[in-house]
Coordinates of C-alpha atoms in Angstrom, one line a residue:
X170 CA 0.0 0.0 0.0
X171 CA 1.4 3.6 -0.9
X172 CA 2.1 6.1 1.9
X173 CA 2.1 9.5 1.6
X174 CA 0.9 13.4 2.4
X175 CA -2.0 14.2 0.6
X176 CA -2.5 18.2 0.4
X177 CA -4.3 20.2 -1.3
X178 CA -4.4 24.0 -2.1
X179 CA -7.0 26.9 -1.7
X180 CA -5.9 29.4 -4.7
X181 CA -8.2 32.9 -4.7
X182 CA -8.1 35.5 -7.6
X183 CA -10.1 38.3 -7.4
X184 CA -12.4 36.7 -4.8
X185 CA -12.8 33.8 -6.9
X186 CA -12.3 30.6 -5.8
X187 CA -10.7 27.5 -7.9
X188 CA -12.0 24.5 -8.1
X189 CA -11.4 21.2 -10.1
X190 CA -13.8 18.6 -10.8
X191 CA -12.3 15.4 -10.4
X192 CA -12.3 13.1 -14.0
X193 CA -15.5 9.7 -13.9
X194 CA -13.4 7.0 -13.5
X195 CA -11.2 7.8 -11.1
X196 CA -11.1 7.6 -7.2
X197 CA -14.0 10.2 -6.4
X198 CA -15.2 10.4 -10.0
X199 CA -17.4 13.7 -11.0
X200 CA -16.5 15.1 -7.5
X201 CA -15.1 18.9 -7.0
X202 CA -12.3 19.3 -5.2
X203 CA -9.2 21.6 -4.5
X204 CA -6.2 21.1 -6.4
X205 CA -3.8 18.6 -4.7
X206 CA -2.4 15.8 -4.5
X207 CA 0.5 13.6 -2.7
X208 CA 3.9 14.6 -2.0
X209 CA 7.1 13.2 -3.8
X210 CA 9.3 11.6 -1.2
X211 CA 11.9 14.6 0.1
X212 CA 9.8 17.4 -1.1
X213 CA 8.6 19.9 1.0
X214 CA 4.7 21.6 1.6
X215 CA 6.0 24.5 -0.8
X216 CA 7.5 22.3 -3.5
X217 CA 4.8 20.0 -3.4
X218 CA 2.2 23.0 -3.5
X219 CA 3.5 24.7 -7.0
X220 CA 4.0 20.7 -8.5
X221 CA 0.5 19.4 -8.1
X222 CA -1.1 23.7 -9.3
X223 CA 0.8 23.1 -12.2
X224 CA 0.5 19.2 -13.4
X225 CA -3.6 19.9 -12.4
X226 CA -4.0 23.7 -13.7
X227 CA -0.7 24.6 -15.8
X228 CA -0.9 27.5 -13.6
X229 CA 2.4 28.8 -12.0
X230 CA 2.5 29.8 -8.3
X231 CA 5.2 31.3 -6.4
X232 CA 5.9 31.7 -2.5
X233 CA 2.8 29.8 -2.0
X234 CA 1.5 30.4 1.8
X235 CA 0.6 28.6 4.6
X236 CA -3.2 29.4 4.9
X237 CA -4.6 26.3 6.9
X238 CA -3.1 23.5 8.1
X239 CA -5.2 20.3 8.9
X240 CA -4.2 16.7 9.3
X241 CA -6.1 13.9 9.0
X242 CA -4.9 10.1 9.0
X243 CA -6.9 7.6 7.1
X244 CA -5.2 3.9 8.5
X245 CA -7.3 2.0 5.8
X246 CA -5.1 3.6 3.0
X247 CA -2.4 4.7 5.1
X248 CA -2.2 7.7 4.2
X249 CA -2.1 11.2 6.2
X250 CA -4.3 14.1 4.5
X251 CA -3.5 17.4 4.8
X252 CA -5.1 20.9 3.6

């Protein structure tokens, strides 16, 4: 089973907020979500945060910010979520 940090980001332009809807056939299908995903093993919050904008959005971000921090540990998939 993988392991890993999922997060996720919370990008506002012009008091407009961006969300993704997630493709069918995939885990969560047709769902909207944030952008996000799981961190590459030695990459940090930062690096991680301007990877996952830009594979999902193309968009560039730079000295992305700390906004919220929430943790969350699902021990089914082993996995520790973070937003």
């Amino acid at each position: 089973m993988d392991k890993g940090i999922i997060i996720h980001s919370l990008i506002i332009n012009d008091d407009k907020l961006l969300i993704l809807k997630r493709i069918e056939d995939t885990y969560e299908g047709g769902l909207w979500d944030l952008p996000g995903g799981t961190l590459e093993d030695g990459e940090d919050l930062s690096d991680g945060v301007k990877r996952e904008v830009f594979e999902e959005t193309g968009l560039r971000i730079e000295n992305p910010g700390l906004f919220y921090y929430s943790s969350n540990v699902d021990v089914k998939k082993n996995k520790q979520f973070i937003t």
